[in-house]
Short mmCIF file of C-alpha atoms in Angstrom, two decimals:
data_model
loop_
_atom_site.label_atom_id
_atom_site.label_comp_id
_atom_site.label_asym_id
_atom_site.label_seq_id
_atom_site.Cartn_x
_atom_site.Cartn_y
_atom_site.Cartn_z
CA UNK A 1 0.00 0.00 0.00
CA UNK A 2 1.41 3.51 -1.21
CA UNK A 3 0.46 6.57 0.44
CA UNK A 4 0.37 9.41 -1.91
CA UNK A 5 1.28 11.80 0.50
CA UNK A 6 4.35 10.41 1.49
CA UNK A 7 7.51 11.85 -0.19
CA UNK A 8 8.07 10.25 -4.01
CA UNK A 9 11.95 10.86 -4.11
CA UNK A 10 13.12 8.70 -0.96
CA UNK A 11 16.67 9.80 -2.04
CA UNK A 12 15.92 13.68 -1.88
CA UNK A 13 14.18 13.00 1.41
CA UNK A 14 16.84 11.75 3.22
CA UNK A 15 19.16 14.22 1.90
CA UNK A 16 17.02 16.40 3.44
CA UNK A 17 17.51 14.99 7.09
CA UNK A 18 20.99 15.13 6.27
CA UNK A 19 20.97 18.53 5.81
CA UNK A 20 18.63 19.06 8.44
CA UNK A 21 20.74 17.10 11.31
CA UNK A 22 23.95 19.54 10.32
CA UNK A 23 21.48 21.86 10.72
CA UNK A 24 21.02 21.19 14.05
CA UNK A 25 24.83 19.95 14.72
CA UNK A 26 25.92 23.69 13.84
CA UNK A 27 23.36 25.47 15.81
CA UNK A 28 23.31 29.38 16.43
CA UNK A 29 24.68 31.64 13.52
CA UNK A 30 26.58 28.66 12.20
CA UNK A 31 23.83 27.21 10.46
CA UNK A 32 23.27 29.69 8.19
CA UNK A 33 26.82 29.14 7.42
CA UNK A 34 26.06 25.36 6.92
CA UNK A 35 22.96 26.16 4.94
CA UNK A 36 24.86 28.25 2.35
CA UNK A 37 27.22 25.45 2.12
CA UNK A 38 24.76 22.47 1.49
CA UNK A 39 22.85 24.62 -0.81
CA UNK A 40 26.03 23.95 -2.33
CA UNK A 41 26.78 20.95 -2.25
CA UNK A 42 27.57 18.46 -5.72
CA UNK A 43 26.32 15.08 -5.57
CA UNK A 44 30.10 13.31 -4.80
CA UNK A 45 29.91 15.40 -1.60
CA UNK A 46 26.38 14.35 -0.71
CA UNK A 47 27.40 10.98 -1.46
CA UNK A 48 30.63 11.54 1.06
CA UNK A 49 28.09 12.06 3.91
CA UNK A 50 26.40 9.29 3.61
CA UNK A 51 29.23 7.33 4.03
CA UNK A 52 30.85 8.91 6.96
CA UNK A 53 27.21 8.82 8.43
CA UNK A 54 26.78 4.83 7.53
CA UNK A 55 30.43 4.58 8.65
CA UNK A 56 29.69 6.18 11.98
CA UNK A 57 26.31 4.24 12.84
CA UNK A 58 27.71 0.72 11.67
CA UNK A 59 27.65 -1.11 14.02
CA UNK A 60 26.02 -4.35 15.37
CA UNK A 61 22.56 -3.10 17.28
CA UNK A 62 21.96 -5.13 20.10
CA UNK A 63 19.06 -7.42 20.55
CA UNK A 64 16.39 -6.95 23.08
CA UNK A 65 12.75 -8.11 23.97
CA UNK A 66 10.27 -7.90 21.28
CA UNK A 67 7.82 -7.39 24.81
CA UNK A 68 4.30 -9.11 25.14
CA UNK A 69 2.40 -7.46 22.55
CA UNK A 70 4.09 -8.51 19.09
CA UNK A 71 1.24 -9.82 16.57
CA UNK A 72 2.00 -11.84 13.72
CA UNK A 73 1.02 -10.37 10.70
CA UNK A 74 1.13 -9.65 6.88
CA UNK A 75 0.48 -6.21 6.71
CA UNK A 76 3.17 -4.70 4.02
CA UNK A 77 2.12 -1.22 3.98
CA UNK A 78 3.24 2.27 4.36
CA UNK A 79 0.84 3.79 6.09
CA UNK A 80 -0.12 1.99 9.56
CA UNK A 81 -1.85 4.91 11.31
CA UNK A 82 -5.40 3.33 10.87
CA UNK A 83 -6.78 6.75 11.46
CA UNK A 84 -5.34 6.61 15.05
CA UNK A 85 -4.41 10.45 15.96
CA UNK A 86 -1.08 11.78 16.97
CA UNK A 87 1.59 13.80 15.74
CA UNK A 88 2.97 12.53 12.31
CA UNK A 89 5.82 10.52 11.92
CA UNK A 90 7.61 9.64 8.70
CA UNK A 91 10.10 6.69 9.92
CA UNK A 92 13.09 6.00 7.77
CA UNK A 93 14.62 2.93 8.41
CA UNK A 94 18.32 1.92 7.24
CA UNK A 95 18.89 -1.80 7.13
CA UNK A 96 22.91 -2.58 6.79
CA UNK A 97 25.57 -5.14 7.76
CA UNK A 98 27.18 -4.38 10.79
CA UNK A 99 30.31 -6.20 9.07
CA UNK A 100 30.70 -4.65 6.36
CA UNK A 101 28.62 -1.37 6.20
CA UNK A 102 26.55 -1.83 3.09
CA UNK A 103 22.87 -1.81 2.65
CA UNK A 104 20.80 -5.17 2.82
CA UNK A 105 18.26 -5.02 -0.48
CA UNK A 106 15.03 -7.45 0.22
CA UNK A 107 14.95 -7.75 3.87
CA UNK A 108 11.36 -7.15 5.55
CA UNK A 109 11.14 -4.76 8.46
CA UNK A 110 8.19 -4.66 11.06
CA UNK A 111 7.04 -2.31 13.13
CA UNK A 112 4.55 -1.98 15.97
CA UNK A 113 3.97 0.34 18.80
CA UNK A 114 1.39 1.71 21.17
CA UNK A 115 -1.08 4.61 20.33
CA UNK A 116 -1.06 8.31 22.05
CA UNK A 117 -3.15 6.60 25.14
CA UNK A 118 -0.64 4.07 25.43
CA UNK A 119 -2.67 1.23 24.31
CA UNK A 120 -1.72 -1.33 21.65
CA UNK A 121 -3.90 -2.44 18.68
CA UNK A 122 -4.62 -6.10 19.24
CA UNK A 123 -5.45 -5.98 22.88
CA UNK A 124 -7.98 -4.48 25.63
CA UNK A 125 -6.85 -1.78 28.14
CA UNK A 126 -3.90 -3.63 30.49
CA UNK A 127 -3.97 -6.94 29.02
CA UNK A 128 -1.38 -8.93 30.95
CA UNK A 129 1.08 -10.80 29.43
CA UNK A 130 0.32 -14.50 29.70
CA UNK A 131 3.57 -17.81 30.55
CA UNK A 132 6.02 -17.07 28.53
CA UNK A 133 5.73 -13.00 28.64
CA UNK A 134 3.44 -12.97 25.48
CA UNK A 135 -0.01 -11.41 25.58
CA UNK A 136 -2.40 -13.14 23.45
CA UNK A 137 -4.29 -10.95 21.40
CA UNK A 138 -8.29 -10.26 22.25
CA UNK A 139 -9.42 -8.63 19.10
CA UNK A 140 -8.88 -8.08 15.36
CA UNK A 141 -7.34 -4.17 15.41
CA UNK A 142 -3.92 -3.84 13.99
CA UNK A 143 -3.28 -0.16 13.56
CA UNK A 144 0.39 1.16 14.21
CA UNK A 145 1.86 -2.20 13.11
CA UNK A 146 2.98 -3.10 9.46
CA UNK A 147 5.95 -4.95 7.20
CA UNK A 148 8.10 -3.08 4.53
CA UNK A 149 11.05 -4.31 2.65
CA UNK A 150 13.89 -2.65 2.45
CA UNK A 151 14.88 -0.98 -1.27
CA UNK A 152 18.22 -1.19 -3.14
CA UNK A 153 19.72 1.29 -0.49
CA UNK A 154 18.34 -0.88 2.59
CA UNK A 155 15.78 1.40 3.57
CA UNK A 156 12.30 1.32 4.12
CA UNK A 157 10.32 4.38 5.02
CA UNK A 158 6.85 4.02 7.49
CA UNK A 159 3.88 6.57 8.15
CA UNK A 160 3.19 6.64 11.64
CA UNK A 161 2.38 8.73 14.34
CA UNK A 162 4.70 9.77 17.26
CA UNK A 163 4.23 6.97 20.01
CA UNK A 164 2.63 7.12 23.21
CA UNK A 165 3.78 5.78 26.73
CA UNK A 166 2.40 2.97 29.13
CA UNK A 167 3.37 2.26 32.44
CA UNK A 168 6.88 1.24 33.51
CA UNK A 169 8.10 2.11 29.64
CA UNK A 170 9.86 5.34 28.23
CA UNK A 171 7.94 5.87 24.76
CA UNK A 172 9.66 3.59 21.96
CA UNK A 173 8.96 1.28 18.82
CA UNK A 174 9.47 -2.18 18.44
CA UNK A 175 10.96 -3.97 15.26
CA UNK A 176 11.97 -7.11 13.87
CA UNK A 177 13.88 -7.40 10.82
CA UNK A 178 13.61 -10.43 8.48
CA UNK A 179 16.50 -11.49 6.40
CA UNK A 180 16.27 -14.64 4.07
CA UNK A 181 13.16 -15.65 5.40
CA UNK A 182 14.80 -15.63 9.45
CA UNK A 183 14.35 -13.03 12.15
CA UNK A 184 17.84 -11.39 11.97
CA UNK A 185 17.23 -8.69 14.68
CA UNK A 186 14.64 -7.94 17.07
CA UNK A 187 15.00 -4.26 18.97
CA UNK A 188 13.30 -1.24 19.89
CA UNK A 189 13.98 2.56 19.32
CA UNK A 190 13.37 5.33 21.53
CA UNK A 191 13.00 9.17 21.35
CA UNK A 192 14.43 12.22 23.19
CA UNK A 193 12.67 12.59 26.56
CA UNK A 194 12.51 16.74 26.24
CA UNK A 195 10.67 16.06 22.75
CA UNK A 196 8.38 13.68 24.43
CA UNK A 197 7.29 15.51 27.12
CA UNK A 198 6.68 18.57 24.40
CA UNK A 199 4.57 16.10 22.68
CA UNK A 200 2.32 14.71 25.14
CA UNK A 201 1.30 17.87 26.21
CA UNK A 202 -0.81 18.30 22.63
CA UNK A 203 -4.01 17.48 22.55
CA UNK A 204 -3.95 14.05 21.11
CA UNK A 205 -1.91 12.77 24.16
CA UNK A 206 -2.40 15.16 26.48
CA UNK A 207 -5.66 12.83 28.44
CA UNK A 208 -2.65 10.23 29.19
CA UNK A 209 -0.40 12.93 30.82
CA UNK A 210 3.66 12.55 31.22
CA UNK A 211 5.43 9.72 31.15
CA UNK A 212 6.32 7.67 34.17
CA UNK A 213 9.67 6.54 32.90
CA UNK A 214 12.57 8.55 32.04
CA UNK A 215 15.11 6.90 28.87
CA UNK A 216 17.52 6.93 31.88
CA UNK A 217 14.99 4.94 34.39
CA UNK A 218 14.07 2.21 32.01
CA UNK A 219 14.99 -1.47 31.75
CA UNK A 220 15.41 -1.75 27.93
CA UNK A 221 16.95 1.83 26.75
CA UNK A 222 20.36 0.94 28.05
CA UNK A 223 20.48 -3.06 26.74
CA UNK A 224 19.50 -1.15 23.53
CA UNK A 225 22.29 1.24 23.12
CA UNK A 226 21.67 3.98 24.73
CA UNK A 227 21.92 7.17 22.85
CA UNK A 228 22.43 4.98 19.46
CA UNK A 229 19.21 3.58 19.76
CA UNK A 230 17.37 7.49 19.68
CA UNK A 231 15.49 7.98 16.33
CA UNK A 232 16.98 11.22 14.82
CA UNK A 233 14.31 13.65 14.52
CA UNK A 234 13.36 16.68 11.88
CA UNK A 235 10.88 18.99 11.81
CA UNK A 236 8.38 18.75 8.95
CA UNK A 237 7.31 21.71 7.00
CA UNK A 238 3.59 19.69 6.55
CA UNK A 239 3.60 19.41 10.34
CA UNK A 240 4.91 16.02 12.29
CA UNK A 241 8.50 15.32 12.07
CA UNK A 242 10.90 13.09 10.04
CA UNK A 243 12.82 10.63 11.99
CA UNK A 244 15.43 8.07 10.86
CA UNK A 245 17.33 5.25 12.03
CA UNK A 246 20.09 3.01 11.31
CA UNK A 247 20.13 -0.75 12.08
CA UNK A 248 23.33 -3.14 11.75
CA UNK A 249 22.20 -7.09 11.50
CA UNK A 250 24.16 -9.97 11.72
CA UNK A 251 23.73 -10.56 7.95
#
């Protein structure tokens, strides 16, 4: 499923976030400086970045809990809001070989994660997980979940909405990623905890209040990576933001 609204030139999209996170890197009256100079910019020098970025976030992610509520599913779509409200979210994701650095073409990234309340499409309010830490699903909604395989480049790109929080959990989004037909990493990624509490202060999230749960206070964040496990995050001109992330498998 293609949304029409979602950008048609992945490549000029995430040269955009580029530009956008040196935006942000420079800060102050530097950025104009850095503006000027990615407004000039040839494509061998755009091409330079992403390397040094791939070469910088190339590493082997670590593995953690895929948590209770994972669904098995064949939803291959874009677009997994469902109508559920929220601030948007175009997720980039970049698929690559911690070995080696290059992109992995083919493989099938899922996503799922809860809604602005907190809640989870699948399940009832606080459905507990059952032996074995799995929750077994109690009805047939699957909003906020959905496959996508990666392109030529490794990357697969997801319209979502920013996530909410639940109890004992700093906001984040689950993922497995399929390669040759096995799970080749299961993980989560998390968000900035001064952009989250901006967040849930709008009205779609704002009848859940603040989070309970810090990045710093919670069990997973650090067996994730820490810091390399925050989605990097850009303002969109359409509202929402543009976040991407980079993944290294075992492949």
């Amino acid at each position: 499923m293609t949304d029409e609204r979602l950008p048609a030139d992945l490549n000029a999209w995430t040269r955009e976030l580029r530009r956008r996170d040196l935006l942000l890197a420079a800060g102050g009256a530097g950025a104009a400086a850095v503006l000027a100079a990615c407004g000039r910019a040839t494509a061998t020098s755009s091409r330079a970045l992403g390397t040094a970025s791939a070469a910088r976030l190339c590493v082997l992610t670590p593995e953690v809990t895929e948590g209770p509520y994972w669904i098995a599913n064949n939803l291959t779509r874009r677009n997994i809001t469902e109508g559920q409200g929220g601030i948007p979210l175009y997720l980039q994701i970049d698929v690559v070989r911690a070995s080696s650095c290059t992109a992995i073409a083919g493989a099938d990234v899922e996503i799922w994660h809860a809604n602005a309340l907190g809640a989870y499409s699948g399940y009832g309010a606080n459905t507990p997980p059952s032996a074995g830490g799995h929750a077994t699903p109690n009805n047939g909604k699957r909003f906020l979940r959905g496959h996508q395989r990666t392109d030529h480049a490794g990357r697969v790109l997801f319209r979502t909405v920013y996530p909410g929080w639940y109890t004992g959990r700093t906001p984040h989004i689950h993922m497995k990623i399929h390669v040759g037909g096995s799970v080749g990493h299961t993980g989560q990624l998390f968000f900035r905890d001064a952009l989250s509490d901006a967040i849930y202060r709008t009205s779609a999230y704002s009848a859940h209040g603040q989070p309970d749960t810090t990045n710093a206070q919670d069990s997973i964040y650090g067996q994730a990576g820490g810091r390399r496990a925050l989605v990097h995050l850009a303002r969109r001109g359409r509202g929402g933001y543009s976040g991407r992330a980079t993944v290294g498998v075992a492949a």
